[in-house]
CSV table of C-alpha atoms and ligand atoms in Angstrom, one decimal:
chain,number,residue,atom,x,y,z
A,21,MET,CA,0.0,0.0,0.0
A,22,ASP,CA,1.3,3.5,-0.9
A,23,GLN,CA,2.4,5.8,1.8
A,24,ILE,CA,2.9,9.6,1.9
A,25,ARG,CA,5.9,11.1,3.6
A,26,ILE,CA,5.7,14.7,4.7
A,27,THR,CA,8.5,16.7,6.3
A,28,GLY,CA,6.9,19.7,8.0
A,29,GLY,CA,8.0,23.3,8.1
A,30,GLN,CA,7.6,24.6,4.6
A,31,LYS,CA,5.2,27.5,3.8
A,32,LEU,CA,2.9,27.1,0.8
A,33,ASN,CA,3.2,29.6,-2.0
A,34,GLY,CA,1.8,29.6,-5.5
A,35,THR,CA,-1.3,28.3,-7.3
A,36,ILE,CA,-3.4,25.2,-6.7
A,37,SER,CA,-6.1,24.4,-9.3
A,38,ILE,CA,-9.3,23.1,-7.8
A,39,SER,CA,-10.8,20.0,-9.4
A,40,GLY,CA,-14.4,19.1,-10.1
A,41,ALA,CA,-16.4,18.2,-7.0
A,42,LYS,CA,-16.4,14.4,-6.2
A,43,ASN,CA,-19.7,14.8,-4.4
A,44,ALA,CA,-21.3,16.3,-7.5
A,45,ALA,CA,-19.5,14.0,-10.0
A,46,LEU,CA,-21.0,10.8,-8.4
A,47,PRO,CA,-24.7,11.7,-8.5
A,48,LEU,CA,-24.2,13.2,-12.0
A,49,MET,CA,-22.7,10.0,-13.3
A,50,ILE,CA,-25.6,8.0,-11.7
A,51,ALA,CA,-28.0,10.3,-13.5
A,52,SER,CA,-26.8,8.8,-16.8
A,53,LEU,CA,-28.9,5.7,-15.9
A,54,LEU,CA,-32.1,7.8,-16.5
A,55,THR,CA,-31.8,8.1,-20.2
A,56,ARG,CA,-31.0,6.0,-23.3
A,57,GLU,CA,-29.1,9.0,-24.7
A,58,THR,CA,-25.5,10.2,-23.9
A,59,LEU,CA,-24.8,12.3,-20.9
A,60,THR,CA,-21.5,14.1,-21.3
A,61,LEU,CA,-19.8,15.2,-18.1
A,62,ALA,CA,-16.9,17.6,-18.3
A,63,ASN,CA,-14.4,18.5,-15.5
A,64,LEU,CA,-14.7,15.1,-13.9
A,65,PRO,CA,-12.0,14.7,-11.3
A,66,ARG,CA,-9.6,11.8,-11.7
A,67,LEU,CA,-10.3,10.0,-8.4
A,68,ALA,CA,-10.5,6.5,-7.3
A,69,ASP,CA,-14.2,6.9,-6.4
A,70,VAL,CA,-15.0,8.1,-9.9
A,71,ALA,CA,-13.1,5.2,-11.4
A,72,MET,CA,-15.0,2.8,-9.1
A,73,LEU,CA,-18.4,4.3,-10.0
A,74,LYS,CA,-17.6,3.9,-13.7
A,75,ARG,CA,-17.0,0.2,-13.1
A,76,ILE,CA,-20.2,-0.1,-11.1
A,77,LEU,CA,-22.3,1.7,-13.7
A,78,THR,CA,-20.8,-0.6,-16.4
A,79,ASN,CA,-22.4,-3.4,-14.5
A,80,HIS,CA,-25.8,-1.8,-15.1
A,81,GLY,CA,-25.2,-1.3,-18.8
A,82,VAL,CA,-23.6,2.2,-18.9
A,83,ASP,CA,-20.9,2.5,-21.6
A,84,HIS,CA,-18.4,5.3,-21.1
A,85,SER,CA,-15.8,6.8,-23.3
A,86,VAL,CA,-13.3,9.5,-22.5
A,87,ASP,CA,-13.4,12.5,-24.8
A,88,GLY,CA,-10.8,12.2,-27.7
A,89,LYS,CA,-9.2,15.5,-26.8
A,90,ARG,CA,-7.7,13.8,-23.8
A,91,ILE,CA,-4.5,13.0,-25.7
A,92,GLY,CA,-2.1,15.8,-25.1
A,93,GLN,CA,-4.6,17.6,-22.9
A,94,ASP,CA,-3.1,19.3,-19.8
A,95,VAL,CA,-3.5,16.9,-16.9
A,96,LEU,CA,-4.6,19.8,-14.8
A,97,THR,CA,-8.0,19.8,-16.4
A,98,GLY,CA,-10.5,17.2,-15.5
A,99,GLU,CA,-11.8,14.5,-17.9
A,100,THR,CA,-14.7,14.8,-20.2
A,101,VAL,CA,-16.5,11.5,-20.3
A,102,HIS,CA,-19.5,10.3,-22.3
A,103,PHE,CA,-21.9,8.0,-20.4
A,104,THR,CA,-24.5,6.1,-22.4
A,105,ALA,CA,-27.0,3.7,-20.8
A,106,ARG,CA,-28.8,2.5,-24.0
A,107,GLU,CA,-30.2,-0.5,-22.2
A,108,ILE,CA,-30.2,-1.3,-18.5
A,109,VAL,CA,-28.7,-4.8,-18.5
A,110,ASP,CA,-28.8,-5.5,-14.8
A,111,ASN,CA,-30.9,-3.7,-12.2
A,112,THR,CA,-29.2,-5.4,-9.2
A,113,ALA,CA,-26.4,-3.7,-7.4
A,114,PRO,CA,-24.5,-6.4,-5.5
A,115,TYR,CA,-23.1,-6.2,-2.0
A,116,ASP,CA,-19.4,-6.3,-3.0
A,117,LEU,CA,-19.8,-3.2,-5.1
A,118,VAL,CA,-22.2,-1.1,-2.9
A,119,ALA,CA,-20.0,-2.0,0.2
A,120,ARG,CA,-17.0,-0.4,-1.5
A,121,MET,CA,-18.7,2.9,-2.2
A,122,ARG,CA,-21.8,3.9,-0.3
A,123,ALA,CA,-22.9,6.5,-2.9
A,124,SER,CA,-23.5,3.6,-5.4
A,125,PHE,CA,-26.6,2.8,-3.3
A,126,TRP,CA,-28.1,5.9,-5.1
A,127,VAL,CA,-28.5,3.9,-8.3
A,128,ILE,CA,-31.8,2.7,-6.7
A,129,GLY,CA,-33.6,5.9,-7.7
A,130,PRO,CA,-32.8,5.9,-11.5
A,131,LEU,CA,-33.0,2.1,-11.8
A,132,LEU,CA,-36.5,2.0,-10.2
A,133,ALA,CA,-37.8,5.0,-12.1
A,134,ARG,CA,-36.6,3.8,-15.5
A,135,THR,CA,-37.2,0.0,-15.3
A,136,GLY,CA,-39.7,-0.3,-12.5
A,137,PHE,CA,-37.5,-2.5,-10.5
A,138,ALA,CA,-34.3,-2.3,-8.5
A,139,LYS,CA,-32.5,-4.6,-6.1
A,140,VAL,CA,-29.7,-2.8,-4.3
A,141,SER,CA,-27.6,-4.1,-1.5
A,142,LEU,CA,-27.7,-2.3,1.9
A,143,PRO,CA,-24.4,-0.4,2.1
A,144,GLY,CA,-23.5,-1.8,5.5
A,145,GLY,CA,-21.6,0.0,8.3
A,146,CYS,CA,-19.1,2.7,7.6
A,147,ALA,CA,-16.2,4.2,9.5
A,148,ILE,CA,-18.0,7.5,10.2
A,149,GLY,CA,-21.3,6.2,11.6
A,150,THR,CA,-24.2,3.9,11.0
A,151,ARG,CA,-25.6,5.9,8.0
A,152,PRO,CA,-28.9,4.1,7.6
A,153,VAL,CA,-31.1,4.2,4.4
A,154,ASP,CA,-34.5,4.7,6.0
A,155,PHE,CA,-35.0,8.2,4.4
A,156,PHE,CA,-34.4,6.8,0.9
A,157,ILE,CA,-36.9,4.0,1.5
A,158,ASP,CA,-39.6,6.4,2.9
A,159,ALA,CA,-39.1,8.8,0.0
A,160,LEU,CA,-39.4,6.1,-2.7
A,161,ARG,CA,-42.5,4.7,-0.9
A,162,LYS,CA,-44.1,8.2,-1.2
A,163,LEU,CA,-43.6,7.9,-5.0
A,164,GLY,CA,-45.6,4.7,-5.0
A,165,ALA,CA,-42.7,2.1,-4.7
A,166,GLU,CA,-43.3,-1.1,-2.9
A,167,ILE,CA,-40.2,-1.9,-0.9
A,168,GLU,CA,-39.0,-4.9,1.0
A,169,ILE,CA,-35.7,-5.7,2.6
A,170,GLU,CA,-34.6,-9.2,2.1
A,171,ALA,CA,-31.2,-10.9,2.8
A,172,GLY,CA,-29.4,-7.6,3.0
A,173,TYR,CA,-31.0,-6.2,-0.2
A,174,VAL,CA,-33.5,-3.4,-0.7
A,175,ILE,CA,-35.9,-4.6,-3.3
A,176,ALA,CA,-38.0,-1.8,-4.8
A,177,LYS,CA,-40.9,-2.3,-7.3
A,178,ALA,CA,-42.8,0.5,-9.0
A,179,PRO,CA,-46.6,0.2,-9.4
A,180,SER,CA,-47.8,-1.1,-12.8
A,181,GLY,CA,-48.3,2.4,-14.2
A,182,GLY,CA,-44.8,3.5,-13.0
A,183,LEU,CA,-43.9,5.8,-10.1
A,184,HIS,CA,-46.2,8.7,-9.3
A,185,GLY,CA,-45.5,12.1,-7.7
A,186,GLY,CA,-45.8,12.6,-4.0
A,187,ARG,CA,-45.0,14.8,-1.0
A,188,ILE,CA,-41.7,13.9,0.7
A,189,ARG,CA,-40.7,15.5,3.9
A,190,PHE,CA,-37.2,14.5,5.2
A,191,PRO,CA,-37.0,14.4,9.0
A,192,LYS,CA,-33.4,15.5,8.8
A,193,VAL,CA,-31.4,17.1,6.0
A,194,THR,CA,-30.0,14.3,3.8
A,195,VAL,CA,-27.9,14.9,0.7
A,196,GLY,CA,-28.0,11.4,-0.7
A,197,ALA,CA,-31.8,10.9,-0.3
A,198,THR,CA,-32.5,14.3,-1.8
A,199,HIS,CA,-30.4,13.3,-4.9
A,200,VAL,CA,-32.3,10.0,-5.2
A,201,ALA,CA,-35.7,11.5,-4.7
A,202,MET,CA,-35.0,14.2,-7.3
A,203,MET,CA,-33.8,11.6,-9.9
A,204,ALA,CA,-36.7,9.2,-9.3
A,205,ALA,CA,-39.4,11.9,-9.3
A,206,SER,CA,-38.1,13.3,-12.6
A,207,LEU,CA,-39.5,10.2,-14.3
A,208,ALA,CA,-42.6,9.9,-12.1
A,209,HIS,CA,-46.1,10.8,-13.2
A,210,GLY,CA,-47.2,14.2,-11.8
A,211,GLU,CA,-45.8,16.5,-9.2
A,212,THR,CA,-43.4,15.8,-6.4
A,213,ILE,CA,-42.6,18.2,-3.5
A,214,ILE,CA,-39.5,17.6,-1.4
A,215,GLU,CA,-39.6,19.5,1.9
A,216,ASN,CA,-36.6,19.9,4.1
A,217,ALA,CA,-34.4,19.1,1.1
A,218,ALA,CA,-30.7,19.3,1.3
A,219,ARG,CA,-29.5,22.7,0.0
A,220,GLU,CA,-25.9,21.6,-0.8
A,221,PRO,CA,-24.5,23.1,-4.0
A,222,GLU,CA,-24.1,19.5,-5.3
A,223,VAL,CA,-27.9,19.1,-5.2
A,224,GLU,CA,-28.3,22.3,-7.2
A,225,ASP,CA,-25.7,21.0,-9.7
A,226,LEU,CA,-27.5,17.7,-10.1
A,227,ALA,CA,-30.9,19.6,-10.6
A,228,ALA,CA,-29.2,21.8,-13.2
A,229,CYS,CA,-28.0,18.8,-15.1
A,230,LEU,CA,-31.3,17.0,-14.9
A,231,ASN,CA,-33.1,20.1,-16.2
A,232,LYS,CA,-30.7,20.1,-19.2
A,233,MET,CA,-31.7,16.4,-19.7
A,234,GLY,CA,-35.4,17.6,-19.9
A,235,ALA,CA,-36.5,17.4,-16.2
A,236,LYS,CA,-38.7,20.1,-14.7
A,237,ILE,CA,-37.1,20.9,-11.3
A,238,THR,CA,-37.5,24.1,-9.5
A,239,GLY,CA,-36.3,25.2,-6.1
A,240,ALA,CA,-33.0,23.2,-5.9
A,241,GLY,CA,-30.8,25.0,-3.5
A,242,THR,CA,-33.7,25.9,-1.2
A,243,PRO,CA,-35.4,23.7,1.3
A,244,THR,CA,-38.4,23.0,-1.0
A,245,ILE,CA,-37.8,21.3,-4.4
A,246,ILE,CA,-40.7,20.9,-6.8
A,247,ILE,CA,-40.4,18.3,-9.6
A,248,GLU,CA,-42.9,18.0,-12.4
A,249,GLY,CA,-42.4,14.4,-13.7
A,250,VAL,CA,-41.7,13.9,-17.4
A,251,ARG,CA,-42.1,10.8,-19.7
A,252,GLU,CA,-38.5,10.7,-20.8
A,253,LEU,CA,-35.1,12.3,-20.3
A,254,TYR,CA,-32.5,12.9,-23.0
A,255,GLY,CA,-28.8,13.4,-23.5
A,256,ALA,CA,-27.0,16.6,-22.3
A,257,ARG,CA,-23.7,18.1,-21.5
A,258,HIS,CA,-22.7,19.4,-18.1
A,259,ALA,CA,-19.6,20.5,-16.4
A,260,VAL,CA,-19.1,19.4,-12.8
A,261,LEU,CA,-18.9,22.3,-10.3
A,262,PRO,CA,-15.6,23.0,-8.4
A,263,ASP,CA,-15.0,21.0,-5.3
A,264,ARG,CA,-15.8,23.2,-2.2
A,265,ILE,CA,-14.3,20.6,0.1
A,266,GLU,CA,-11.0,20.5,-1.8
A,267,SER,CA,-11.0,24.3,-1.9
A,268,GLY,CA,-11.6,24.5,1.9
A,269,THR,CA,-9.0,21.8,2.6
A,270,TYR,CA,-6.2,23.7,0.8
A,271,ALA,CA,-7.3,27.0,2.3
A,272,PHE,CA,-6.9,25.5,5.7
A,273,ALA,CA,-3.5,24.0,4.7
A,274,VAL,CA,-2.3,27.5,3.8
A,275,ALA,CA,-3.7,29.0,7.0
A,276,MET,CA,-1.7,26.3,8.8
A,277,THR,CA,1.7,26.7,7.1
A,278,GLY,CA,1.6,30.4,6.3
A,279,GLY,CA,2.3,31.7,2.8
A,280,ASP,CA,0.1,32.8,0.0
A,281,VAL,CA,-1.8,30.6,-2.4
A,282,LEU,CA,-4.3,31.2,-5.2
A,283,LEU,CA,-7.0,28.5,-5.2
A,284,GLU,CA,-7.7,28.6,-8.9
A,285,GLY,CA,-11.3,28.0,-9.8
A,286,ALA,CA,-12.5,28.0,-6.2
A,287,ARG,CA,-15.9,29.8,-5.8
A,288,GLU,CA,-16.4,32.0,-2.8
A,289,ASN,CA,-20.2,31.3,-2.6
A,290,LEU,CA,-19.5,27.6,-2.1
A,291,ILE,CA,-17.3,28.2,0.9
A,292,ASP,CA,-18.7,31.3,2.6
A,293,LYS,CA,-18.8,29.7,6.0
A,294,PRO,CA,-15.3,28.2,5.9
A,295,ILE,CA,-14.0,31.6,4.7
A,296,GLU,CA,-15.7,33.3,7.7
A,297,ILE,CA,-14.0,30.8,10.0
A,298,LEU,CA,-10.6,31.2,8.4
A,299,ARG,CA,-10.8,35.0,8.8
A,300,LYS,CA,-11.6,34.5,12.5
A,301,ILE,CA,-8.6,32.2,12.9
A,302,GLY,CA,-6.4,34.9,11.4
A,303,ALA,CA,-5.9,34.0,7.7
A,304,GLU,CA,-6.4,36.6,4.9
A,305,VAL,CA,-8.9,35.7,2.2
A,306,THR,CA,-9.4,37.7,-0.9
A,307,ILE,CA,-11.6,37.0,-3.8
A,308,THR,CA,-10.2,37.4,-7.3
A,309,ASN,CA,-11.4,36.7,-10.8
A,310,GLU,CA,-9.4,33.5,-10.9
A,311,GLY,CA,-10.5,32.1,-7.6
A,312,VAL,CA,-9.9,32.5,-3.9
A,313,ARG,CA,-6.6,33.7,-2.5
A,314,VAL,CA,-5.6,32.7,1.0
A,315,SER,CA,-2.6,33.9,2.9
A,316,ARG,CA,-1.2,34.2,6.4
A,317,ASN,CA,1.9,36.0,7.2
A,318,GLY,CA,3.2,36.7,10.7
A,319,HIS,CA,-0.1,36.4,12.6
A,320,GLY,CA,-0.7,33.5,15.0
A,321,LEU,CA,-3.8,31.4,14.8
A,322,ALA,CA,-6.8,32.4,17.0
A,323,PRO,CA,-9.0,29.7,18.6
A,324,VAL,CA,-12.6,29.2,17.3
A,325,HIS,CA,-15.9,27.5,18.2
A,326,VAL,CA,-17.5,25.8,15.3
A,327,VAL,CA,-20.5,23.5,14.8
A,328,THR,CA,-20.9,21.4,11.7
A,329,GLU,CA,-24.2,21.8,9.9
A,330,PRO,CA,-25.9,21.2,6.6
A,331,PHE,CA,-25.1,23.7,3.9
A,332,PRO,CA,-24.8,26.7,4.2
A,333,GLY,CA,-23.4,25.9,7.6
A,334,PHE,CA,-19.8,24.6,8.3
A,335,PRO,CA,-19.5,21.3,6.4
A,336,THR,CA,-18.8,18.1,8.3
A,337,ASP,CA,-16.4,17.2,5.4
A,338,LEU,CA,-14.1,20.0,6.6
A,339,GLN,CA,-14.3,19.2,10.3
A,340,ALA,CA,-11.1,17.1,10.5
A,341,GLN,CA,-9.1,19.7,8.5
A,342,LEU,CA,-10.3,22.5,10.9
A,343,MET,CA,-9.4,20.4,13.9
A,344,ALA,CA,-5.9,19.9,12.5
A,345,LEU,CA,-5.5,23.6,12.0
A,346,VAL,CA,-6.7,24.7,15.5
A,347,CYS,CA,-4.3,22.2,17.1
A,348,ARG,CA,-1.7,25.0,16.6
A,349,ALA,CA,-4.0,27.9,17.7
A,350,ASP,CA,-3.2,30.1,20.7
A,351,GLY,CA,-5.9,28.9,23.0
A,352,VAL,CA,-8.8,26.5,23.3
A,353,SER,CA,-11.2,25.7,20.4
A,354,THR,CA,-14.3,23.6,20.4
A,355,ILE,CA,-15.8,21.7,17.5
A,356,ARG,CA,-19.2,20.1,17.7
A,357,GLU,CA,-20.1,17.5,15.1
A,358,THR,CA,-23.8,17.3,14.4
A,359,ILE,CA,-24.0,15.3,11.2
A,360,PHE,CA,-22.3,12.0,11.8
A,361,GLU,CA,-22.1,10.4,15.3
A,362,ASN,CA,-18.6,8.8,14.9
A,363,ARG,CA,-16.6,11.2,12.9
A,364,PHE,CA,-13.7,11.7,15.3
A,365,MET,CA,-11.4,8.9,14.2
A,366,HIS,CA,-8.7,11.4,13.4
A,367,VAL,CA,-8.5,12.6,17.0
A,368,GLN,CA,-6.3,9.7,18.1
A,369,GLU,CA,-4.0,10.0,15.1
A,370,LEU,CA,-3.6,13.8,15.6
A,371,ALA,CA,-2.7,13.0,19.2
A,372,ARG,CA,0.2,10.9,17.8
A,373,LEU,CA,1.5,14.1,16.4
A,374,GLY,CA,1.3,15.8,19.8
A,375,ALA,CA,-2.1,17.4,19.6
A,376,ASP,CA,-4.1,18.0,22.8
A,377,ILE,CA,-7.7,17.1,22.1
A,378,THR,CA,-10.4,15.8,24.5
A,379,LEU,CA,-13.7,14.3,23.4
A,380,ASP,CA,-17.0,14.6,25.2
A,381,GLY,CA,-19.8,13.0,23.1
A,382,GLN,CA,-20.0,15.0,19.9
A,383,VAL,CA,-17.8,17.9,21.1
A,384,ALA,CA,-14.0,18.0,20.7
A,385,THR,CA,-12.1,20.4,22.8
A,386,VAL,CA,-8.8,21.3,21.2
A,387,THR,CA,-6.1,23.1,23.3
A,388,GLY,CA,-3.5,24.6,20.9
A,389,VAL,CA,0.1,23.5,21.3
A,390,PRO,CA,3.2,25.4,20.3
A,391,ARG,CA,4.5,22.5,18.1
A,392,LEU,CA,3.6,19.2,16.6
A,393,LYS,CA,6.0,16.4,15.9
A,394,GLY,CA,6.1,14.0,13.0
A,395,ALA,CA,5.1,10.4,13.5
A,396,PRO,CA,3.6,7.5,11.6
A,397,VAL,CA,-0.1,7.9,11.3
A,398,MET,CA,-3.0,6.0,9.7
A,399,ALA,CA,-5.6,7.5,7.4
A,400,THR,CA,-9.0,6.3,8.6
A,401,ASP,CA,-11.4,7.9,6.2
A,402,LEU,CA,-11.2,10.3,3.3
A,403,ARG,CA,-11.6,13.6,5.1
A,404,ALA,CA,-9.9,12.5,8.3
A,405,SER,CA,-6.8,11.5,6.4
A,406,VAL,CA,-6.4,14.9,4.8
A,407,GLY,CA,-6.6,16.5,8.3
A,408,LEU,CA,-3.5,14.5,9.1
A,409,VAL,CA,-1.8,15.8,6.1
A,410,ILE,CA,-2.5,19.4,7.2
A,411,ALA,CA,-1.1,18.7,10.6
A,412,ALA,CA,2.0,17.0,9.1
A,413,LEU,CA,2.8,20.1,7.0
A,414,VAL,CA,3.8,21.9,10.2
A,415,ALA,CA,5.0,19.0,12.3
A,416,GLU,CA,8.7,18.8,13.0
A,417,GLY,CA,10.4,16.0,11.2
A,418,ASP,CA,8.8,13.3,9.1
A,419,THR,CA,5.2,12.1,9.2
A,420,MET,CA,4.4,8.9,7.3
A,421,VAL,CA,0.7,8.7,6.4
A,422,ASN,CA,-0.4,5.1,5.9
A,423,ARG,CA,-3.5,3.8,4.0
A,424,VAL,CA,-3.3,6.5,1.5
A,425,TYR,CA,-6.0,4.9,-0.6
A,426,HIS,CA,-8.5,6.8,1.5
A,427,LEU,CA,-6.9,10.1,0.2
A,428,ASP,CA,-7.0,8.9,-3.4
A,429,ARG,CA,-10.7,8.4,-3.2
A,430,GLY,CA,-11.3,12.1,-2.9
A,431,PHE,CA,-8.2,14.2,-3.5
A,432,GLU,CA,-6.8,14.4,-7.0
A,433,ARG,CA,-3.0,14.5,-7.2
A,434,LEU,CA,-2.7,15.8,-3.6
A,435,GLU,CA,1.0,15.4,-3.3
A,436,GLU,CA,1.6,17.1,-6.6
A,437,LYS,CA,-0.7,20.1,-5.8
A,438,LEU,CA,1.0,20.6,-2.4
A,439,GLY,CA,4.5,19.9,-3.7
A,440,ARG,CA,4.2,22.5,-6.5
A,441,CYS,CA,3.5,25.1,-3.7
A,442,GLY,CA,6.7,24.2,-1.8
A,443,ALA,CA,5.5,21.4,0.5
A,444,ASP,CA,8.1,18.7,1.2
A,445,ILE,CA,5.9,15.7,0.4
A,446,GLU,CA,6.3,12.5,-1.6
A,447,ARG,CA,4.4,9.4,-2.3
A,448,ILE,CA,6.2,6.2,-1.6
A,449,ALA,CA,4.8,3.5,-3.8
A,450,ALA,CA,4.3,0.1,-2.2
B,501,UD1,C1,-23.1,13.2,1.7
B,501,UD1,C2,-21.7,13.4,1.2
B,501,UD1,C3,-20.7,13.3,2.4
B,501,UD1,C4,-21.1,14.4,3.4
B,501,UD1,C5,-22.6,14.2,3.8
B,501,UD1,C6,-23.1,15.3,4.7
B,501,UD1,C7,-21.5,12.4,-1.0
B,501,UD1,C8,-21.0,11.3,-1.9
B,501,UD1,N1,-21.3,12.3,0.3
B,501,UD1,O1,-23.2,11.9,2.3
B,501,UD1,O2,-19.4,13.6,1.9
B,501,UD1,O3,-20.4,14.2,4.6
B,501,UD1,O4,-23.4,14.3,2.6
B,501,UD1,O5,-22.9,16.6,4.1
B,501,UD1,O6,-22.1,13.4,-1.5
B,501,UD1,N2,-29.3,9.5,7.4
B,501,UD1,C9,-30.3,8.7,7.9
B,501,UD1,N3,-31.0,7.9,7.1
B,501,UD1,C10,-30.9,8.0,5.8
B,501,UD1,C11,-29.9,8.8,5.2
B,501,UD1,C12,-29.1,9.6,6.0
B,501,UD1,O7,-30.4,8.7,9.2
B,501,UD1,O8,-31.6,7.2,5.1
B,501,UD1,C13,-28.5,10.4,8.3
B,501,UD1,C14,-27.0,10.1,8.2
B,501,UD1,O9,-26.6,9.0,9.0
B,501,UD1,C15,-26.4,11.4,8.7
B,501,UD1,C16,-27.4,12.4,8.1
B,501,UD1,O10,-28.6,11.7,7.8
B,501,UD1,O11,-26.4,11.4,10.1
B,501,UD1,C17,-26.9,13.1,6.9
B,501,UD1,O12,-26.5,12.2,5.9
B,501,UD1,P1,-26.5,12.4,4.3
B,501,UD1,O13,-26.7,13.9,4.1
B,501,UD1,O14,-27.5,11.6,3.7
B,501,UD1,O15,-25.1,12.0,3.9
B,501,UD1,P2,-24.6,11.3,2.5
B,501,UD1,O16,-25.5,11.7,1.4
B,501,UD1,O17,-24.4,9.8,2.8
């Protein structure tokens, strides 16, 4: 298994180009199941999760081909890929595939809406909490589906006339179930209203793409989404929006090391809350035509008190990165995690670098320390592992990050992007 070695102490200076958002790319790719025609997605990030989902979709009958222009194309731009699901050849998503990537459970919506039947494995446990699928099941039932759970599979059948519109009210904001409800309702008969919908920018991006495919969706990005079902969806072309979590991650990295970096392509409106927190901590953030520029020169880091919340609140996917940053603050910070009940796996690993963190239920109290020291650490999940990278960038001596495949799931060419800005970082191939 690959490892990443980081020797701390270098400031970051230069430009980092922000990739397409993983969390938008995945539902957009899944939307290709809704039509016989070709869905072309540009700015797809080159990530292990994207490659894995391509394989999973192939299993259902989605052909994909990379745009011819790829040869000689700058590796800095994402891929343009054509996805075509002329026929659905298999409407079962087996355990071994869904267990590897939870988001592949989302195929249940398009498969059910298009073919009237879907059999999708329950995703199983996950490192950051139990993450059940009850909201998905309730939503699909509101659209008329008959659903049974049998031998670890969710088996969904549409009524003989197909899915119909319905009123869905989520008890808690859920990104995945909002995506699935929107996709399924797009091909249902009549009107669907989703209340307490997720307002995440990735939901808006999926709705924009579905509308290009012929769907009639209004209100995406607000808590109430209205979908007027259509008989058929068509091919379209859509560019994946920039990754706000990658943007926030590198912004926090610069705040940690000091220096001055332009996050090229980052959009301020996607990271309003993280920017507000960064300014409180003591980083300078300026918005330019090219993206978002982050710098910190001379100032120390101030402690902060942050609660993770659904968008537009502070994202849970930046919680580990923020925690790493405030490990070096002058004072005591608190971070309350409200989205996932077990998302503090990085605490023990940060402690190995010398961090002073105590946990009380869902609240982490972080007392800043004057220095961190390099050590071997283990990546435990995607976002937790990049928190360790941020800490390692200022830790004295070498930090070896093990289980780097977690990072590769969601960060495109991380060591290259940081290395170009002056970080002393290298991948050691197994
Ligand atoms: C998505 C993101 C993930 C992010 C999360 C919250 C992708 C691929 N993943 O995950 O990076 O951390 O949003 O912003 O986009 N829940 C239930 N029952 C359900 C569904 C969810 O109880 O049927 C709970 C979850 O356990 C969690 C909360 O609802 O506590 C929010 O989860 P959700 O927004 O659905 O997360 P994901 O879509 O899985």
